Amino acid sequence: MIRLLITFFAIISHLTKLSHFQITSSRFLPCRVLQPVTSLEAGFLKDNNFDTVCVIDGAQVPAVLKACFSAHESLDAAFNSEICCFRSGVLDCRVIYAPIGTLTDFDDVRRFGEAAGKALDRAIKAGAKQPLLVLPTASADFADADLVSILGALAKLYVPLQLREDVPAKKERFVKIGFFHPDVFKLAKLLKEASAFEAGRFVARDIGGGDPERMAPPRVEQYLNDGVFDKNLVFKTVISDEATLTKEYPLFAAVNRAAACVPRHQGRLIFLEYKSNSPPKKTLILVGKGVTYDTGGADIKAGGVMAGMSRDKCGAAAVAGFMKTVEQLKPQGVHVIGVLCMVRNSVGEECYVSDEMVTSRAGVRVRVGNTDAEGRMAMADALCHMKERVIAENMPDAHLFTIATLTGHAVLAVGNHSIVMDNGPARAAGHGRRLQEQGEVIGDPFEISILRKEDFDFHCGKCYGEDVLQANNLPSSRTVRGHQSPAAFMMLSTGLDKHGLKSDRPIKYSHLDIAGSAGDIPDPPTGAPILALARTHLH
């Protein structure tokens, strides 16, 4: 009996602590405090200064609001389909209702995140300062509806880095946001996980959304130096010496050549590395395209299509963000390396040009076909370096990735979704399907494309003396299999094509094209594909 009483009081004590649990951050979250709420009462709201209750799921309205909702529903036929704002006399506060609406067979969990974002947007317009979001309860169809709702709300509250720096008074849209859920244990878990994911997306948005000067390669290095990572968890090294780049990363150096003439635009290869306390059982290596501005180079982008090309660094931004999420989650038994290939594709007398022959780090002779296909050039040698490390260090269960806003063809093919392309070993492991399934659950959707023999044939050398053709002279959007073949180029130019299923040393490799999912101006970067990668590889 005594033991049972001790256990009971321990549980009560733990519940009390959790009910006052807060996640506080002034840097990598869009507001200072994420506060859990497990009791929706007027007195509690007033005592904690909540001034607005936001509801998004009409099927799960808190009991204290049901009479109010029924009254409005009887008066307004559009109540469950359009956003509205009204007062609750019982709670003595403003209520925002942003209904999810009727879900079809083709809707997914993103509807919850979108509704949460709309609710917060309307709350801001209504003058709210400290809102409370009522979270939906997870269901069999949408197991992460509650988590996705939190992430949708936090995404809406993000303030761009340069506005935070230039106008400090506007660095936060809210000081505090509360989240109501009746299950105290579940709510604590949700907020911890959401804060880890949002910290990663926050870093990705900062880097990906910075303009071409604020996030030029040296300033990306500076940003990461400024306390972004716990140095005890994530180790960073940088290569910026032009002679080293030219010798060891010649394809990257070719793209960097014109920008290297301007000190503030000089390229950087930034390596981030995390090792857990326990011996690693698997290895993740992510190489990200970080083209801080893409003029197209000598094959210059014309006709007004250059605007928005500061977002061509969102692959590297996602890698940095993923490493931040890794740091927050501290997964055990995993070794994670991120490489940010930060370079500006400038145009000028020093720019690389089509018809140049450049020998890659792997010793492959590459003929340049189009300087606007610079992303694959920027990543290939770093990818080769990581392949070499996998072999030399005998890294366990290694999986290499390239992540890039690589082709307009990807946008034409799948719209605003990410695309995954696996090599033989990754495909045999079922990687693409798992990534797609996990992305679907958490609202970070993927489409699967399959690499074919034609993709490799396309890049085989056409002239005597060349091994690989970098690209044709058409935009990817006008090229057959325009988003698939670049993955074949990266395999051919790095020697990864020699590490297939039937080789002595198979190595898993996946190319992720996020041109459609990374987010275009005027919207903030999305942070894709951090959520899907984290759910697939860190859980």
Coordinates of C-alpha atoms in Angstrom, one line a residue:
M1 CA 0.0 0.0 0.0
I2 CA 2.8 2.4 0.9
R3 CA 4.5 1.7 -2.4
L4 CA 1.2 2.3 -4.3
L5 CA 0.7 5.7 -2.5
I6 CA 4.3 6.7 -3.3
T7 CA 3.8 5.8 -7.0
F8 CA 0.4 7.7 -7.0
F9 CA 1.9 10.9 -5.6
A10 CA 4.9 10.6 -8.0
I11 CA 2.5 10.5 -10.9
I12 CA 0.5 13.5 -9.6
S13 CA 3.7 15.4 -9.1
H14 CA 4.8 14.6 -12.7
L15 CA 1.5 15.7 -14.1
T16 CA 1.7 18.9 -12.2
K17 CA 5.2 19.6 -13.6
L18 CA 4.1 18.8 -17.1
S19 CA 1.0 21.0 -16.9
H20 CA 3.3 24.0 -16.3
F21 CA 5.9 22.8 -18.8
Q22 CA 7.0 25.5 -21.3
I23 CA 9.4 25.5 -24.2
T24 CA 11.3 28.8 -24.1
S25 CA 13.5 30.1 -26.9
S26 CA 14.2 33.6 -28.2
R27 CA 16.1 32.6 -31.3
F28 CA 15.1 29.4 -33.1
L29 CA 11.4 29.6 -32.4
P30 CA 9.1 32.3 -33.8
C31 CA 8.0 33.4 -30.3
R32 CA 9.5 33.3 -26.8
V33 CA 7.2 30.7 -25.2
L34 CA 5.3 27.7 -26.3
Q35 CA 2.9 27.0 -23.4
P36 CA 0.9 23.8 -23.0
V37 CA -2.7 24.2 -21.7
T38 CA -4.8 21.2 -20.5
S39 CA -7.7 23.1 -19.0
L40 CA -9.8 25.6 -21.0
E41 CA -11.4 27.9 -18.5
A42 CA -12.0 31.6 -18.4
G43 CA -10.0 32.2 -15.2
F44 CA -7.0 30.2 -16.5
L45 CA -7.0 32.2 -19.8
K46 CA -7.1 35.5 -18.0
D47 CA -4.5 34.5 -15.4
N48 CA -2.1 33.5 -18.3
N49 CA -3.0 36.5 -20.4
F50 CA -4.4 34.5 -23.3
D51 CA -6.6 36.8 -25.3
T52 CA -7.8 34.6 -28.2
V53 CA -8.8 31.0 -28.6
C54 CA -8.2 29.5 -32.1
V55 CA -10.2 26.5 -33.2
I56 CA -9.6 24.6 -36.4
D57 CA -11.5 21.3 -36.1
G58 CA -15.3 21.7 -35.8
A59 CA -15.7 18.1 -34.8
Q60 CA -13.6 18.5 -31.7
V61 CA -14.7 21.8 -30.2
P62 CA -14.0 22.0 -26.4
A63 CA -17.1 21.5 -24.2
V64 CA -16.9 25.1 -22.9
L65 CA -17.4 26.4 -26.5
K66 CA -20.0 24.0 -27.8
A67 CA -23.0 26.1 -27.1
C68 CA -21.4 29.1 -28.6
F69 CA -20.4 27.2 -31.8
S70 CA -23.9 25.7 -32.1
A71 CA -25.5 29.1 -31.9
H72 CA -23.3 30.5 -34.7
E73 CA -23.7 27.4 -36.8
S74 CA -27.5 27.7 -36.7
L75 CA -27.3 31.3 -38.0
D76 CA -24.5 30.9 -40.6
A77 CA -24.6 28.3 -43.3
A78 CA -21.0 29.1 -44.1
F79 CA -19.8 28.7 -40.5
N80 CA -18.0 25.4 -41.2
S81 CA -16.4 26.5 -44.4
E82 CA -15.1 30.0 -43.9
I83 CA -12.9 31.7 -41.3
C84 CA -14.7 33.8 -38.7
C85 CA -14.1 35.8 -35.6
F86 CA -16.6 36.2 -32.7
R87 CA -16.7 36.6 -28.9
S88 CA -17.3 33.9 -26.3
G89 CA -19.2 35.2 -23.3
V90 CA -18.3 32.1 -21.3
L91 CA -14.5 32.6 -21.8
D92 CA -14.8 36.3 -22.1
C93 CA -12.4 36.4 -25.0
R94 CA -12.1 36.4 -28.8
V95 CA -12.6 33.2 -30.7
I96 CA -11.2 32.5 -34.2
Y97 CA -12.6 29.6 -36.1
A98 CA -10.7 28.5 -39.2
P99 CA -12.5 25.3 -40.2
I100 CA -10.7 22.4 -41.9
G101 CA -13.9 21.7 -43.7
T102 CA -14.9 18.4 -45.4
L103 CA -11.9 16.2 -46.3
T104 CA -12.0 14.2 -49.5
D105 CA -10.1 11.1 -50.5
F106 CA -7.4 13.3 -51.9
D107 CA -6.8 15.6 -49.0
D108 CA -3.9 15.0 -46.6
V109 CA -2.7 16.1 -43.2
R110 CA -1.5 19.4 -44.6
R111 CA -5.1 20.7 -44.3
F112 CA -4.6 20.8 -40.5
G113 CA -1.4 22.9 -40.8
E114 CA -2.9 25.2 -43.3
A115 CA -6.0 25.8 -41.1
A116 CA -3.8 26.5 -38.1
G117 CA -1.8 29.0 -40.1
K118 CA -5.0 30.7 -41.3
A119 CA -6.3 30.9 -37.7
L120 CA -3.1 32.6 -36.5
D121 CA -3.1 34.9 -39.5
R122 CA -6.7 36.0 -38.6
A123 CA -5.8 36.3 -35.0
I124 CA -3.0 38.8 -35.9
K125 CA -5.4 40.9 -37.9
A126 CA -7.9 40.8 -35.0
G127 CA -5.2 42.3 -32.7
A128 CA -4.4 39.2 -30.7
K129 CA -1.2 39.3 -28.7
Q130 CA -1.2 35.9 -26.9
P131 CA -3.4 33.3 -28.7
L132 CA -4.2 29.8 -27.7
L133 CA -4.6 27.1 -30.4
V134 CA -7.0 24.2 -29.7
L135 CA -5.3 21.2 -31.2
P136 CA -7.2 18.4 -33.0
T137 CA -6.9 14.9 -31.7
A138 CA -5.0 12.5 -33.8
S139 CA -7.0 10.0 -35.8
A140 CA -6.4 6.7 -37.7
D141 CA -6.4 8.7 -41.0
F142 CA -4.2 11.5 -39.6
A143 CA -1.9 10.3 -36.8
D144 CA 0.1 13.5 -36.7
A145 CA -2.7 16.0 -37.1
D146 CA -1.9 17.6 -33.7
L147 CA 1.8 17.9 -34.5
V148 CA 1.2 19.3 -38.0
S149 CA -1.2 21.8 -36.6
I150 CA 1.5 23.1 -34.2
L151 CA 4.0 23.3 -37.0
G152 CA 1.5 25.1 -39.2
A153 CA 1.0 27.7 -36.6
L154 CA 4.7 28.2 -35.9
A155 CA 5.5 28.5 -39.7
K156 CA 2.9 31.3 -39.9
L157 CA 4.7 33.2 -37.1
Y158 CA 8.2 33.1 -38.7
V159 CA 9.7 36.6 -39.1
P160 CA 12.5 36.9 -41.8
L161 CA 16.0 37.2 -40.6
Q162 CA 16.7 40.6 -42.2
L163 CA 13.5 42.1 -40.8
R164 CA 14.5 40.8 -37.3
E165 CA 17.9 42.3 -37.7
D166 CA 16.9 45.7 -39.3
V167 CA 13.7 46.3 -37.2
P168 CA 14.2 44.5 -33.8
A169 CA 10.8 45.8 -32.7
K170 CA 9.2 43.4 -35.3
K171 CA 11.2 40.3 -34.5
E172 CA 8.2 38.5 -33.0
R173 CA 4.6 38.5 -34.0
F174 CA 3.6 37.1 -30.6
V175 CA 5.5 36.9 -27.4
K176 CA 3.7 33.7 -26.4
I177 CA 1.4 31.1 -28.0
G178 CA -0.5 28.4 -26.1
F179 CA -1.6 25.0 -27.3
F180 CA -4.6 23.2 -25.8
H181 CA -4.7 19.4 -25.6
P182 CA -6.5 17.3 -22.9
D183 CA -3.7 14.7 -22.7
V184 CA -0.9 16.3 -20.7
F185 CA 1.7 13.6 -21.5
K186 CA 1.0 13.8 -25.3
L187 CA 1.1 17.6 -25.2
A188 CA 4.5 17.7 -23.6
K189 CA 5.8 15.2 -26.2
L190 CA 4.3 17.2 -29.1
L191 CA 5.8 20.5 -28.0
K192 CA 9.3 19.0 -27.6
E193 CA 9.1 17.4 -31.0
A194 CA 7.6 20.4 -32.6
S195 CA 10.3 22.7 -31.1
A196 CA 13.1 20.4 -32.5
F197 CA 11.5 20.4 -36.0
E198 CA 10.8 24.1 -35.9
A199 CA 14.4 25.0 -34.8
G200 CA 15.6 23.2 -37.9
R201 CA 13.1 24.8 -40.2
F202 CA 13.9 28.2 -38.6
V203 CA 17.6 27.9 -39.6
A204 CA 16.6 26.7 -43.0
R205 CA 14.4 29.7 -43.6
D206 CA 17.0 32.1 -42.3
I207 CA 19.6 30.8 -44.8
G208 CA 17.3 30.0 -47.7
G209 CA 15.4 33.3 -47.4
G210 CA 18.3 35.7 -46.9
D211 CA 18.9 37.9 -49.9
P212 CA 22.0 37.4 -52.1
E213 CA 24.2 39.7 -50.0
R214 CA 23.0 38.8 -46.5
M215 CA 23.4 35.1 -47.2
A216 CA 26.4 35.3 -49.6
P217 CA 28.8 32.3 -48.9
P218 CA 31.0 34.1 -46.3
R219 CA 28.0 35.4 -44.4
V220 CA 26.4 31.9 -44.3
E221 CA 29.6 30.8 -42.6
Q222 CA 29.4 33.8 -40.3
Y223 CA 25.7 33.0 -39.5
L224 CA 26.6 29.4 -38.5
N225 CA 29.5 30.6 -36.4
D226 CA 27.1 32.8 -34.4
G227 CA 26.0 30.1 -31.9
V228 CA 23.6 28.3 -34.2
F229 CA 25.0 24.9 -33.1
D230 CA 26.2 23.5 -29.8
K231 CA 29.9 22.9 -30.5
N232 CA 29.8 19.9 -28.2
L233 CA 27.3 18.2 -30.5
V234 CA 27.9 19.5 -34.0
F235 CA 31.5 20.0 -35.2
K236 CA 32.1 22.4 -38.1
T237 CA 34.9 22.8 -40.6
V238 CA 35.1 25.2 -43.6
I239 CA 37.1 25.2 -46.8
S240 CA 37.5 28.6 -48.5
D241 CA 41.0 28.6 -49.8
E242 CA 40.8 29.0 -53.6
A243 CA 43.9 26.9 -54.2
T244 CA 42.4 24.0 -52.1
L245 CA 39.1 24.3 -53.8
T246 CA 40.7 24.3 -57.3
K247 CA 42.8 21.2 -56.5
E248 CA 40.3 19.1 -54.5
Y249 CA 36.9 20.3 -55.7
P250 CA 37.5 21.3 -59.3
L251 CA 33.9 21.2 -60.5
F252 CA 32.9 23.5 -57.5
A253 CA 35.8 25.7 -58.3
A254 CA 34.7 26.2 -61.9
V255 CA 31.4 27.6 -60.7
N256 CA 33.1 29.7 -58.1
R257 CA 35.7 31.2 -60.4
A258 CA 33.8 34.4 -61.4
A259 CA 32.5 35.0 -57.8
A260 CA 35.9 34.4 -56.3
C261 CA 37.0 37.7 -57.8
V262 CA 34.7 39.5 -55.3
P263 CA 35.8 38.8 -51.7
R264 CA 32.2 39.0 -50.2
H265 CA 31.0 36.4 -52.8
Q266 CA 33.8 33.9 -52.5
G267 CA 32.6 30.3 -52.2
R268 CA 32.6 28.1 -49.1
L269 CA 32.3 24.4 -48.5
I270 CA 30.9 24.0 -44.9
F271 CA 31.0 20.6 -43.2
L272 CA 28.8 19.9 -40.2
E273 CA 29.2 16.6 -38.3
Y274 CA 27.3 15.0 -35.5
K275 CA 28.2 11.8 -33.6
S276 CA 26.0 10.3 -30.9
N277 CA 27.4 9.0 -27.6
S278 CA 26.7 5.4 -28.6
P279 CA 28.6 3.6 -31.4
P280 CA 26.9 4.4 -34.7
K281 CA 24.8 1.8 -36.4
K282 CA 24.0 3.9 -39.4
T283 CA 25.4 6.9 -41.3
L284 CA 23.6 9.8 -43.0
I285 CA 25.5 12.1 -45.3
L286 CA 23.6 15.0 -46.8
V287 CA 25.2 17.3 -49.5
G288 CA 23.2 20.5 -50.2
K289 CA 23.2 22.9 -53.2
G290 CA 23.9 26.3 -51.8
V291 CA 23.9 28.6 -54.9
T292 CA 23.4 32.0 -53.2
Y293 CA 22.5 33.6 -56.4
D294 CA 22.1 32.0 -59.8
T295 CA 22.5 34.4 -62.8
G296 CA 22.8 31.4 -65.0
G297 CA 26.5 32.3 -65.6
A298 CA 27.5 32.8 -69.2
D299 CA 24.3 31.0 -70.2
I300 CA 22.6 33.9 -68.5
K301 CA 18.9 33.7 -67.4
A302 CA 17.0 36.1 -69.6
G303 CA 13.4 37.2 -69.9
G304 CA 12.8 38.0 -66.3
V305 CA 13.4 34.5 -64.9
M306 CA 16.4 35.5 -62.8
A307 CA 14.2 37.0 -60.0
G308 CA 13.9 34.7 -57.1
M309 CA 17.2 32.9 -57.7
S310 CA 18.4 33.8 -54.2
R311 CA 16.3 30.8 -53.2
D312 CA 18.7 28.4 -55.2
K313 CA 20.5 27.8 -51.9
C314 CA 17.5 26.1 -50.2
G315 CA 19.1 22.6 -50.5
A316 CA 22.1 23.6 -48.4
A317 CA 19.7 25.6 -46.1
A318 CA 17.7 22.4 -45.6
V319 CA 20.9 20.5 -44.8
A320 CA 21.8 23.1 -42.1
G321 CA 18.3 22.9 -40.8
F322 CA 18.3 19.1 -40.6
M323 CA 21.6 19.3 -38.7
K324 CA 19.9 21.7 -36.2
T325 CA 17.1 19.2 -35.7
V326 CA 19.6 16.4 -35.2
E327 CA 21.3 18.5 -32.6
Q328 CA 17.9 19.1 -30.8
L329 CA 16.8 15.5 -31.0
K330 CA 20.2 14.0 -30.1
P331 CA 19.5 10.6 -31.8
Q332 CA 21.6 7.7 -30.6
G333 CA 23.4 5.2 -32.8
V334 CA 23.7 7.5 -35.8
H335 CA 26.5 9.5 -37.4
V336 CA 25.3 12.5 -39.5
I337 CA 27.3 14.7 -41.8
G338 CA 26.0 17.7 -43.6
V339 CA 27.9 19.5 -46.4
L340 CA 26.8 23.0 -47.5
C341 CA 28.1 23.8 -51.0
M342 CA 27.9 27.6 -50.9
V343 CA 28.7 29.3 -54.1
R344 CA 27.4 32.2 -56.3
N345 CA 26.9 31.5 -60.0
S346 CA 28.2 34.9 -61.2
V347 CA 28.7 36.2 -64.7
G348 CA 31.8 38.1 -65.8
E349 CA 35.2 37.8 -67.5
E350 CA 36.2 34.9 -65.2
C351 CA 33.0 32.8 -65.4
Y352 CA 33.2 29.3 -66.6
V353 CA 31.7 28.6 -70.0
S354 CA 30.1 25.9 -72.1
D355 CA 32.6 23.6 -73.9
E356 CA 35.1 23.8 -71.1
M357 CA 36.6 20.4 -70.0
V358 CA 37.0 20.0 -66.3
T359 CA 38.3 16.9 -64.6
S360 CA 36.3 16.0 -61.4
R361 CA 37.7 14.9 -58.1
A362 CA 37.0 11.4 -59.2
G363 CA 39.2 11.8 -62.3
V364 CA 36.2 11.9 -64.6
R365 CA 36.6 14.3 -67.6
V366 CA 33.5 16.5 -67.7
R367 CA 32.5 18.7 -70.7
V368 CA 30.4 21.7 -69.7
G369 CA 27.2 21.9 -71.8
N370 CA 25.3 24.7 -70.0
T371 CA 26.6 27.0 -67.2
D372 CA 23.1 27.2 -65.8
A373 CA 23.4 23.6 -64.8
E374 CA 25.7 24.7 -62.0
G375 CA 24.0 22.9 -59.1
R376 CA 25.2 19.5 -60.0
M377 CA 28.7 20.9 -60.5
A378 CA 28.7 22.5 -57.1
M379 CA 27.7 19.3 -55.3
A380 CA 29.5 16.6 -57.2
D381 CA 33.0 16.8 -55.8
A382 CA 31.8 17.1 -52.2
L383 CA 29.6 14.1 -52.8
C384 CA 32.7 12.3 -54.1
H385 CA 34.7 13.3 -51.0
M386 CA 31.9 11.8 -48.8
K387 CA 31.9 8.6 -50.9
E388 CA 35.7 8.4 -50.2
R389 CA 35.1 8.8 -46.5
V390 CA 32.4 6.1 -46.4
I391 CA 34.9 3.6 -48.0
A392 CA 38.0 4.7 -46.1
E393 CA 36.3 4.8 -42.7
N394 CA 34.1 1.8 -43.3
M395 CA 31.1 3.8 -42.2
P396 CA 28.2 1.5 -41.1
D397 CA 25.0 1.4 -43.2
A398 CA 25.9 4.6 -45.0
H399 CA 23.4 6.6 -47.0
L400 CA 24.5 9.5 -49.2
F401 CA 22.1 12.3 -50.3
T402 CA 22.1 15.3 -52.5
I403 CA 19.4 17.9 -51.8
A404 CA 18.9 20.7 -54.3
T405 CA 16.5 23.1 -55.9
L406 CA 17.9 21.6 -59.0
T407 CA 15.5 21.7 -61.9
G408 CA 12.4 23.6 -63.3
H409 CA 11.4 20.2 -64.7
A410 CA 10.7 19.0 -61.2
V411 CA 8.2 21.8 -60.7
L412 CA 6.5 20.9 -64.0
A413 CA 6.4 17.2 -63.1
V414 CA 5.1 17.3 -59.5
G415 CA 4.3 20.9 -58.6
N416 CA 5.0 21.8 -55.0
H417 CA 6.1 18.3 -53.9
S418 CA 9.7 17.0 -53.3
I419 CA 11.0 14.2 -55.5
V420 CA 13.2 11.3 -54.4
M421 CA 15.4 9.3 -56.8
D422 CA 17.2 6.3 -55.4
N423 CA 20.1 4.4 -56.8
G424 CA 20.1 0.6 -56.8
P425 CA 21.1 -0.1 -53.2
A426 CA 18.7 2.6 -51.8
R427 CA 15.9 1.4 -53.9
A428 CA 16.4 -2.2 -52.8
A429 CA 16.2 -1.1 -49.2
G430 CA 12.8 0.5 -49.9
H431 CA 14.0 3.9 -49.1
G432 CA 11.9 6.0 -51.4
R433 CA 8.7 4.3 -50.3
R434 CA 9.5 4.8 -46.6
L435 CA 10.4 8.5 -47.2
Q436 CA 7.1 9.0 -49.1
E437 CA 5.1 7.3 -46.4
Q438 CA 6.7 9.3 -43.6
G439 CA 6.4 12.5 -45.5
E440 CA 2.7 11.8 -46.0
V441 CA 2.1 11.3 -42.3
I442 CA 3.8 14.6 -41.3
G443 CA 2.8 16.8 -44.2
D444 CA 6.1 16.9 -46.1
P445 CA 5.0 15.0 -49.3
F446 CA 7.3 13.3 -51.8
E447 CA 6.9 11.8 -55.2
I448 CA 9.1 9.0 -56.4
S449 CA 11.0 9.1 -59.7
I450 CA 13.0 6.1 -60.9
L451 CA 16.4 6.4 -62.6
R452 CA 16.6 4.6 -65.9
K453 CA 19.3 3.6 -68.3
E454 CA 18.3 6.5 -70.6
D455 CA 19.4 9.0 -67.9
F456 CA 22.9 7.6 -67.9
D457 CA 23.1 7.3 -71.6
F458 CA 22.1 11.0 -71.8
H459 CA 25.2 12.0 -69.9
C460 CA 27.7 9.7 -71.5
G461 CA 30.6 11.5 -73.3
K462 CA 29.7 12.4 -76.8
C463 CA 33.2 13.5 -78.0
Y464 CA 36.4 11.6 -78.1
G465 CA 38.3 12.6 -74.9
E466 CA 35.3 13.3 -72.7
D467 CA 33.8 10.9 -70.2
V468 CA 30.7 12.8 -69.2
L469 CA 28.5 15.5 -70.6
Q470 CA 27.4 17.9 -67.9
A471 CA 24.1 19.0 -69.6
N472 CA 22.6 19.8 -72.9
N473 CA 22.1 23.5 -73.9
L474 CA 18.3 23.6 -73.2
P475 CA 16.6 24.4 -69.9
S476 CA 15.6 21.3 -67.8
S477 CA 12.0 22.2 -68.4
R478 CA 12.5 21.6 -72.1
T479 CA 14.6 18.5 -71.7
V480 CA 13.1 15.0 -71.6
R481 CA 13.6 13.5 -68.2
G482 CA 15.0 16.8 -67.1
H483 CA 14.8 16.1 -63.3
Q484 CA 16.0 12.5 -63.4
S485 CA 19.2 12.7 -65.5
P486 CA 21.1 15.1 -63.2
A487 CA 21.2 12.3 -60.6
A488 CA 22.8 10.1 -63.2
F489 CA 25.4 12.9 -63.9
M490 CA 26.3 13.1 -60.2
M491 CA 26.7 9.3 -60.0
L492 CA 28.9 9.3 -63.2
S493 CA 31.0 12.2 -62.3
T494 CA 31.7 11.0 -58.7
G495 CA 32.2 7.3 -59.4
L496 CA 29.1 6.4 -57.4
D497 CA 27.9 4.4 -60.4
K498 CA 30.6 1.9 -59.5
H499 CA 28.9 1.2 -56.2
G500 CA 25.6 -0.4 -57.2
L501 CA 24.0 -3.6 -56.0
K502 CA 26.3 -5.9 -57.8
S503 CA 29.5 -4.2 -56.8
D504 CA 32.0 -5.2 -54.0
R505 CA 30.9 -2.1 -52.0
P506 CA 27.3 -1.1 -52.6
I507 CA 26.5 2.4 -51.3
K508 CA 23.0 3.8 -50.9
Y509 CA 22.5 7.2 -52.6
S510 CA 19.4 9.3 -53.0
H511 CA 19.0 12.5 -54.9
L512 CA 16.2 14.9 -53.6
D513 CA 15.0 17.6 -56.0
I514 CA 13.1 20.2 -53.9
A515 CA 12.7 22.9 -56.6
G516 CA 8.9 22.7 -56.2
S517 CA 8.7 22.3 -52.4
A518 CA 11.3 24.7 -51.1
G519 CA 9.1 27.8 -51.4
D520 CA 9.2 30.7 -53.8
I521 CA 9.2 34.5 -53.2
P522 CA 7.1 36.1 -51.8
D523 CA 6.4 33.1 -49.5
P524 CA 9.0 32.2 -46.9
P525 CA 11.1 29.0 -47.5
T526 CA 9.3 25.9 -46.3
G527 CA 12.2 24.0 -44.8
A528 CA 11.3 20.9 -46.9
P529 CA 12.4 18.1 -46.7
I530 CA 13.5 18.3 -43.0
L531 CA 10.4 16.8 -41.6
A532 CA 10.3 13.8 -43.9
L533 CA 14.0 13.1 -43.5
A534 CA 13.8 13.4 -39.7
R535 CA 10.8 11.0 -39.4
T536 CA 12.4 8.5 -41.8
H537 CA 15.9 8.4 -40.5
L538 CA 16.0 9.7 -36.9
H539 CA 13.1 7.8 -35.3

